[in-house]
Amino acid sequence: KYDVKIPNCLGRFGYGDNTINITNWFPVCCVYDEKGWDLNSYMALGDPFYSDISNFTVNILIPSKYDIACTGSIIEEKKNENKKLCKLQGKKVRDFAIILSDKFKINKSVYGHTSITTYSLNKDLAVESNKVARESIKIFSELFGEYPYDTYSVVASDFFVGGMEYPTLVMIDKNLYSENSKFLLEYVIAHETAHQWWYSVVGNDEISEPWLDEALTEYSTVLYFENKYGEEMKDKLIKTMEVQSENYKGADIFRSSTEFKNSTEYSLNVYTKGAVVFNEIRKKVGDKIFFETLQEYYNSYMFQNVNGIQFTDIWKNKGVNIDEIVSQCD
Ligand SMILES: [Zn+2]
């Protein structure tokens, strides 16, 4: 039992003028893996999380003016004149996030069995953001394997750094919802949606091996643009990434987030160089083996945690030596 005061800050856990971000808000049990109990604690760089899959039922009592965006869905709601008690449920998820606001504009669409809800804070790009969310779920379902949940929520938030992924819910910096940053908004929504495959369904230790989800997610973002806008768009994005990361060694993508000096060095290595490495793997093995292997990886490790050795072993079985490809990316 504990009391906690939600701070006034634009972080994962905090509130601003528009939203109350209640994420990473409860103690979680350490993961017990092949190295024993994982005792890494919170750090500022990257997404310092590592957790197992679980089922969550959450009761929340809030002023009734707030709409709730959450992992999973609201399964029960009782209201009196100024408060409401809601029961929220998320099944087979590795975390549980809640964002509240009395200013949400809500757009809905459906893809297969999944209802896609986007929460915006102004009219700009509200419809577009729902289209991008739906398109991302569709493209990644077709490329990697079906999105397994019934809900997906993209939530404009008082959040200071791009976007952040949680199971079935991602938060997006509200300032990206403007004509001027339309491309960036699409990029961030596609990236955070790709995390539903790499982090949410197939999990990993994001401190020791951040490349496992981030490099693959960043390359998946490129795949989204390739599928939506064509091969030229992919070539353009990869060219930019090659230039941005040319001074970094391929092998450095494997470093833990504790080994990077700052967030620029971290993201240019793990995300940018990482995406370049995945593009090289694809060039080496060809599209057929590349996508079959990712589908196999997704299906084999669904709702589990993986480590880098398991990942490279899957490729080894296809005759691909990832270390060799990585060393050629220096
Ligand atoms: Zn990411």
Tab-separated table of C-alpha atoms and ligand atoms in Angstrom:
chain	number	residue	atom	x	y	z
A	1	LYS	CA	0.000	0.000	0.000
A	2	TYR	CA	1.420	3.388	-0.889
A	3	ASP	CA	0.485	6.997	-1.518
A	4	VAL	CA	2.095	8.893	-4.333
A	5	LYS	CA	1.682	12.443	-5.522
A	6	ILE	CA	1.690	12.771	-9.304
A	7	PRO	CA	4.278	15.444	-10.124
A	8	ASN	CA	3.723	18.442	-12.384
A	9	CYS	CA	6.132	17.441	-15.173
A	10	LEU	CA	5.910	16.421	-18.810
A	11	GLY	CA	7.413	12.971	-18.295
A	12	ARG	CA	6.050	9.457	-18.395
A	13	PHE	CA	4.659	9.920	-14.892
A	14	GLY	CA	3.336	13.433	-14.378
A	15	TYR	CA	0.749	15.957	-15.423
A	16	GLY	CA	0.676	19.057	-17.611
A	17	ASP	CA	-2.069	21.445	-18.734
A	18	ASN	CA	-3.919	18.783	-20.732
A	19	THR	CA	-3.163	15.243	-19.638
A	20	ILE	CA	-2.376	13.250	-16.512
A	21	ASN	CA	0.167	10.580	-17.470
A	22	ILE	CA	-0.009	7.596	-15.134
A	23	THR	CA	2.605	5.216	-16.515
A	24	ASN	CA	5.296	3.145	-14.772
A	25	TRP	CA	3.292	3.912	-11.647
A	26	PHE	CA	3.372	0.670	-9.700
A	27	PRO	CA	6.202	-1.532	-8.401
A	28	VAL	CA	6.941	-4.475	-10.674
A	29	CYS	CA	8.622	-7.737	-9.824
A	30	CYS	CA	12.142	-8.106	-11.242
A	31	VAL	CA	12.461	-10.501	-14.159
A	32	TYR	CA	14.231	-13.774	-13.390
A	33	ASP	CA	16.135	-14.775	-16.506
A	34	GLU	CA	19.157	-16.920	-17.454
A	35	LYS	CA	21.397	-14.453	-15.557
A	36	GLY	CA	19.248	-14.620	-12.382
A	37	TRP	CA	17.194	-11.737	-10.954
A	38	ASP	CA	17.521	-8.638	-13.062
A	39	LEU	CA	18.506	-5.910	-10.618
A	40	ASN	CA	18.976	-2.965	-12.988
A	41	SER	CA	17.187	0.036	-11.553
A	42	TYR	CA	15.735	3.089	-13.252
A	43	MET	CA	18.040	5.280	-15.318
A	44	ALA	CA	17.339	8.442	-17.302
A	45	LEU	CA	18.626	7.243	-20.681
A	46	GLY	CA	16.488	5.146	-23.030
A	47	ASP	CA	13.450	3.162	-21.912
A	48	PRO	CA	14.859	1.436	-18.833
A	49	PHE	CA	12.206	-1.273	-18.488
A	50	TYR	CA	12.136	-5.057	-18.433
A	51	SER	CA	9.059	-6.997	-17.385
A	52	ASP	CA	7.106	-10.197	-17.797
A	53	ILE	CA	3.652	-10.671	-19.267
A	54	SER	CA	0.688	-10.560	-16.890
A	55	ASN	CA	-3.054	-9.959	-16.664
A	56	PHE	CA	-4.130	-6.687	-15.043
A	57	THR	CA	-7.391	-5.564	-13.475
A	58	VAL	CA	-7.272	-1.964	-12.280
A	59	ASN	CA	-9.962	-0.030	-10.405
A	60	ILE	CA	-9.703	3.730	-10.710
A	61	LEU	CA	-11.840	6.385	-8.989
A	62	ILE	CA	-11.588	9.753	-10.735
A	63	PRO	CA	-13.555	12.970	-11.285
A	64	SER	CA	-16.116	12.098	-13.956
A	65	LYS	CA	-14.988	14.893	-16.309
A	66	TYR	CA	-11.949	12.818	-17.332
A	67	ASP	CA	-11.829	10.464	-20.300
A	68	ILE	CA	-9.598	7.455	-19.806
A	69	ALA	CA	-7.104	6.134	-22.330
A	70	CYS	CA	-5.577	2.927	-21.013
A	71	THR	CA	-3.867	-0.357	-21.755
A	72	GLY	CA	-6.603	-2.875	-22.602
A	73	SER	CA	-10.096	-1.500	-22.101
A	74	ILE	CA	-12.693	-0.179	-19.659
A	75	ILE	CA	-14.924	-3.100	-18.744
A	76	GLU	CA	-17.170	-1.443	-16.162
A	77	GLU	CA	-18.107	2.112	-15.260
A	78	LYS	CA	-20.177	3.439	-12.329
A	79	LYS	CA	-20.943	7.148	-12.132
A	80	ASN	CA	-22.356	9.524	-9.591
A	81	GLU	CA	-22.642	13.266	-10.177
A	82	ASN	CA	-18.967	14.147	-9.964
A	83	LYS	CA	-16.983	10.941	-9.718
A	84	LYS	CA	-16.712	7.711	-11.616
A	85	LEU	CA	-15.355	4.319	-10.648
A	86	CYS	CA	-13.997	2.366	-13.597
A	87	LYS	CA	-12.711	-1.141	-13.884
A	88	LEU	CA	-9.945	-1.481	-16.475
A	89	GLN	CA	-8.573	-4.703	-17.813
A	90	GLY	CA	-5.535	-5.644	-19.894
A	91	LYS	CA	-4.687	-9.248	-20.601
A	92	LYS	CA	-1.308	-10.697	-21.646
A	93	VAL	CA	0.466	-7.364	-21.334
A	94	ARG	CA	3.799	-6.449	-19.728
A	95	ASP	CA	2.811	-3.058	-18.307
A	96	PHE	CA	-0.304	-0.977	-17.662
A	97	ALA	CA	-0.558	2.677	-18.678
A	98	ILE	CA	-3.339	5.207	-18.078
A	99	ILE	CA	-3.667	8.713	-19.546
A	100	LEU	CA	-6.482	10.995	-18.364
A	101	SER	CA	-7.783	14.204	-19.850
A	102	ASP	CA	-10.927	16.325	-19.946
A	103	LYS	CA	-9.842	17.710	-23.340
A	104	PHE	CA	-9.587	14.590	-25.490
A	105	LYS	CA	-11.101	14.553	-28.975
A	106	ILE	CA	-11.642	10.909	-29.820
A	107	ASN	CA	-11.480	9.236	-33.253
A	108	LYS	CA	-12.148	5.558	-33.840
A	109	SER	CA	-11.566	3.008	-36.572
A	110	VAL	CA	-11.339	-0.756	-36.842
A	111	TYR	CA	-8.756	-3.118	-38.293
A	112	GLY	CA	-9.744	-6.802	-38.187
A	113	HIS	CA	-10.740	-7.531	-34.571
A	114	THR	CA	-8.900	-4.468	-33.253
A	115	SER	CA	-10.577	-1.201	-32.420
A	116	ILE	CA	-8.191	1.697	-32.936
A	117	THR	CA	-8.789	4.815	-30.858
A	118	THR	CA	-6.831	8.022	-31.190
A	119	TYR	CA	-7.007	10.768	-28.582
A	120	SER	CA	-6.114	14.248	-29.783
A	121	LEU	CA	-5.950	17.558	-27.980
A	122	ASN	CA	-6.819	19.763	-30.929
A	123	LYS	CA	-8.524	19.314	-34.284
A	124	ASP	CA	-5.272	19.402	-36.264
A	125	LEU	CA	-4.345	16.018	-37.673
A	126	ALA	CA	-6.898	14.234	-35.455
A	127	VAL	CA	-8.334	12.270	-38.394
A	128	GLU	CA	-4.901	11.798	-40.005
A	129	SER	CA	-3.383	10.391	-36.810
A	130	ASN	CA	-6.111	7.742	-36.660
A	131	LYS	CA	-5.402	6.799	-40.285
A	132	VAL	CA	-1.671	6.501	-39.546
A	133	ALA	CA	-2.342	4.365	-36.461
A	134	ARG	CA	-4.613	2.032	-38.433
A	135	GLU	CA	-2.237	1.864	-41.393
A	136	SER	CA	0.684	1.039	-39.053
A	137	ILE	CA	-1.241	-1.797	-37.383
A	138	LYS	CA	-2.200	-3.126	-40.835
A	139	ILE	CA	1.290	-2.942	-42.364
A	140	PHE	CA	3.055	-4.532	-39.389
A	141	SER	CA	0.352	-7.237	-39.068
A	142	GLU	CA	0.941	-8.150	-42.690
A	143	LEU	CA	4.745	-8.040	-42.425
A	144	PHE	CA	5.382	-9.678	-39.051
A	145	GLY	CA	2.217	-11.430	-37.876
A	146	GLU	CA	-1.158	-10.421	-36.539
A	147	TYR	CA	-1.532	-7.781	-33.832
A	148	PRO	CA	-2.975	-9.918	-31.021
A	149	TYR	CA	-4.987	-7.397	-28.995
A	150	ASP	CA	-8.543	-6.059	-29.364
A	151	THR	CA	-7.606	-2.441	-28.684
A	152	TYR	CA	-4.930	0.029	-29.731
A	153	SER	CA	-4.753	3.614	-28.496
A	154	VAL	CA	-2.592	6.503	-29.675
A	155	VAL	CA	-2.736	9.310	-27.142
A	156	ALA	CA	-1.662	12.938	-27.577
A	157	SER	CA	-0.071	13.827	-24.241
A	158	ASP	CA	1.785	16.487	-22.325
A	159	PHE	CA	5.005	14.620	-22.951
A	160	PHE	CA	8.351	16.179	-23.742
A	161	VAL	CA	10.125	13.700	-25.957
A	162	GLY	CA	8.497	12.340	-29.126
A	163	GLY	CA	6.641	9.216	-28.090
A	164	MET	CA	6.608	6.365	-25.617
A	165	GLU	CA	5.348	2.846	-26.019
A	166	TYR	CA	3.196	0.835	-23.619
A	167	PRO	CA	1.217	-2.327	-24.323
A	168	THR	CA	-1.758	-1.449	-26.566
A	169	LEU	CA	-1.211	2.262	-25.842
A	170	VAL	CA	1.359	4.799	-26.946
A	171	MET	CA	1.748	8.393	-25.842
A	172	ILE	CA	2.758	11.048	-28.363
A	173	ASP	CA	4.011	14.579	-27.697
A	174	LYS	CA	0.977	16.809	-28.331
A	175	ASN	CA	3.198	19.414	-30.044
A	176	LEU	CA	3.688	17.060	-33.008
A	177	TYR	CA	0.013	17.506	-33.978
A	178	SER	CA	0.503	20.395	-36.388
A	179	GLU	CA	0.848	20.765	-40.181
A	180	ASN	CA	4.515	21.727	-39.713
A	181	SER	CA	5.403	18.469	-38.035
A	182	LYS	CA	3.077	16.187	-39.988
A	183	PHE	CA	5.903	13.936	-41.225
A	184	LEU	CA	7.437	13.652	-37.760
A	185	LEU	CA	4.035	12.813	-36.247
A	186	GLU	CA	3.587	10.013	-38.781
A	187	TYR	CA	7.142	8.808	-38.110
A	188	VAL	CA	6.671	8.748	-34.329
A	189	ILE	CA	3.253	7.019	-34.493
A	190	ALA	CA	4.663	4.358	-36.870
A	191	HIS	CA	7.713	3.864	-34.618
A	192	GLU	CA	5.716	3.543	-31.400
A	193	THR	CA	3.237	1.219	-33.116
A	194	ALA	CA	6.077	-1.048	-34.290
A	195	HIS	CA	6.992	-1.392	-30.600
A	196	GLN	CA	3.740	-3.336	-30.166
A	197	TRP	CA	5.579	-6.142	-31.984
A	198	TRP	CA	9.085	-5.449	-30.637
A	199	TYR	CA	8.877	-4.749	-26.881
A	200	SER	CA	5.193	-5.316	-26.146
A	201	VAL	CA	4.493	-8.782	-27.613
A	202	VAL	CA	8.118	-9.944	-27.930
A	203	GLY	CA	9.827	-8.465	-24.893
A	204	ASN	CA	13.450	-7.905	-23.964
A	205	ASP	CA	15.724	-6.325	-21.377
A	206	GLU	CA	15.687	-2.734	-22.601
A	207	ILE	CA	18.668	-1.722	-20.454
A	208	SER	CA	21.131	-4.510	-21.281
A	209	GLU	CA	20.060	-5.027	-24.898
A	210	PRO	CA	18.127	-1.971	-26.088
A	211	TRP	CA	19.019	-2.755	-29.741
A	212	LEU	CA	16.758	-5.813	-29.678
A	213	ASP	CA	13.641	-3.675	-29.657
A	214	GLU	CA	14.874	-0.217	-30.746
A	215	ALA	CA	16.970	-1.121	-33.811
A	216	LEU	CA	14.286	-3.450	-35.114
A	217	THR	CA	11.542	-0.931	-34.330
A	218	GLU	CA	13.416	1.841	-36.122
A	219	TYR	CA	13.881	-0.392	-39.157
A	220	SER	CA	10.198	-1.376	-38.976
A	221	THR	CA	9.398	2.345	-39.170
A	222	VAL	CA	11.353	2.468	-42.436
A	223	LEU	CA	9.323	-0.544	-43.619
A	224	TYR	CA	6.105	1.330	-42.834
A	225	PHE	CA	7.191	4.209	-45.102
A	226	GLU	CA	8.395	1.801	-47.786
A	227	ASN	CA	5.049	-0.008	-47.798
A	228	LYS	CA	3.011	3.160	-47.771
A	229	TYR	CA	5.010	5.430	-50.091
A	230	GLY	CA	7.249	3.095	-52.109
A	231	GLU	CA	10.859	1.984	-52.330
A	232	GLU	CA	12.262	5.433	-53.109
A	233	MET	CA	11.065	6.649	-49.736
A	234	LYS	CA	12.876	3.755	-48.035
A	235	ASP	CA	16.093	4.475	-49.947
A	236	LYS	CA	15.903	8.127	-48.937
A	237	LEU	CA	15.399	7.295	-45.249
A	238	ILE	CA	18.186	4.693	-45.219
A	239	LYS	CA	20.598	7.063	-47.015
A	240	THR	CA	19.956	9.700	-44.332
A	241	MET	CA	20.485	7.127	-41.581
A	242	GLU	CA	23.747	5.955	-43.169
A	243	VAL	CA	25.067	9.509	-43.246
A	244	GLN	CA	23.931	10.271	-39.668
A	245	SER	CA	25.557	7.135	-38.259
A	246	GLU	CA	28.640	6.808	-40.468
A	247	ASN	CA	31.068	7.613	-37.650
A	248	TYR	CA	29.810	4.800	-35.452
A	249	LYS	CA	30.928	1.171	-35.412
A	250	GLY	CA	28.331	-1.473	-36.235
A	251	ALA	CA	29.242	-3.497	-33.144
A	252	ASP	CA	28.392	-0.545	-30.881
A	253	ILE	CA	24.692	-1.093	-31.473
A	254	PHE	CA	25.005	-4.071	-29.074
A	255	ARG	CA	26.028	-1.907	-26.101
A	256	SER	CA	23.778	-1.588	-23.053
A	257	SER	CA	22.137	1.787	-22.486
A	258	THR	CA	24.404	2.329	-19.445
A	259	GLU	CA	27.392	2.476	-21.816
A	260	PHE	CA	26.320	5.549	-23.768
A	261	LYS	CA	27.345	9.071	-22.775
A	262	ASN	CA	24.156	10.843	-23.807
A	263	SER	CA	20.887	10.411	-25.677
A	264	THR	CA	22.321	11.541	-29.041
A	265	GLU	CA	25.081	8.922	-28.937
A	266	TYR	CA	22.527	6.373	-27.742
A	267	SER	CA	19.987	7.021	-30.468
A	268	LEU	CA	22.487	7.361	-33.354
A	269	ASN	CA	24.015	4.004	-32.404
A	270	VAL	CA	21.072	1.931	-31.261
A	271	TYR	CA	18.280	3.341	-33.461
A	272	THR	CA	19.975	4.789	-36.520
A	273	LYS	CA	23.005	2.532	-36.964
A	274	GLY	CA	20.786	-0.321	-35.803
A	275	ALA	CA	18.295	0.296	-38.630
A	276	VAL	CA	21.188	0.454	-41.134
A	277	VAL	CA	22.401	-2.936	-39.856
A	278	PHE	CA	18.919	-4.448	-40.339
A	279	ASN	CA	18.825	-3.080	-43.874
A	280	GLU	CA	22.187	-4.783	-44.554
A	281	ILE	CA	20.863	-8.077	-43.165
A	282	ARG	CA	17.873	-7.779	-45.495
A	283	LYS	CA	20.108	-7.022	-48.507
A	284	LYS	CA	22.274	-10.034	-47.675
A	285	VAL	CA	19.479	-12.622	-47.245
A	286	GLY	CA	16.831	-11.240	-49.591
A	287	ASP	CA	13.249	-10.256	-48.767
A	288	LYS	CA	11.826	-13.759	-48.567
A	289	ILE	CA	14.181	-15.050	-45.846
A	290	PHE	CA	14.288	-11.666	-44.093
A	291	PHE	CA	10.532	-11.437	-43.541
A	292	GLU	CA	10.070	-15.166	-42.920
A	293	THR	CA	12.693	-14.964	-40.184
A	294	LEU	CA	11.042	-11.971	-38.526
A	295	GLN	CA	7.678	-13.766	-38.652
A	296	GLU	CA	9.260	-16.849	-37.106
A	297	TYR	CA	10.880	-14.711	-34.399
A	298	TYR	CA	7.545	-13.015	-33.627
A	299	ASN	CA	5.578	-16.265	-33.499
A	300	SER	CA	8.182	-18.217	-31.511
A	301	TYR	CA	8.684	-15.608	-28.786
A	302	MET	CA	5.193	-14.115	-28.540
A	303	PHE	CA	4.465	-13.026	-24.915
A	304	GLN	CA	7.975	-13.998	-23.808
A	305	ASN	CA	11.269	-12.201	-23.268
A	306	VAL	CA	14.169	-12.841	-25.612
A	307	ASN	CA	17.871	-12.113	-25.494
A	308	GLY	CA	20.350	-11.271	-28.226
A	309	ILE	CA	21.713	-14.821	-28.404
A	310	GLN	CA	18.265	-16.272	-29.100
A	311	PHE	CA	17.750	-13.624	-31.761
A	312	THR	CA	21.081	-14.223	-33.520
A	313	ASP	CA	20.549	-18.019	-33.279
A	314	ILE	CA	17.310	-17.755	-35.268
A	315	TRP	CA	19.294	-16.022	-38.026
A	316	LYS	CA	22.182	-18.496	-37.722
A	317	ASN	CA	19.706	-21.292	-38.521
A	318	LYS	CA	19.003	-19.451	-41.785
A	319	GLY	CA	22.716	-19.277	-42.565
A	320	VAL	CA	22.984	-15.610	-41.546
A	321	ASN	CA	25.852	-14.503	-39.326
A	322	ILE	CA	24.647	-11.236	-37.788
A	323	ASP	CA	28.045	-10.472	-36.179
A	324	GLU	CA	29.700	-10.679	-39.579
A	325	ILE	CA	27.160	-8.334	-41.152
A	326	VAL	CA	27.468	-5.940	-38.223
A	327	SER	CA	31.270	-5.796	-38.505
A	328	GLN	CA	30.888	-4.931	-42.198
A	329	CYS	CA	28.829	-1.896	-41.138
A	330	ASP	CA	31.825	-0.127	-39.552
B	1	ZN	ZN	11.484	3.201	-29.708
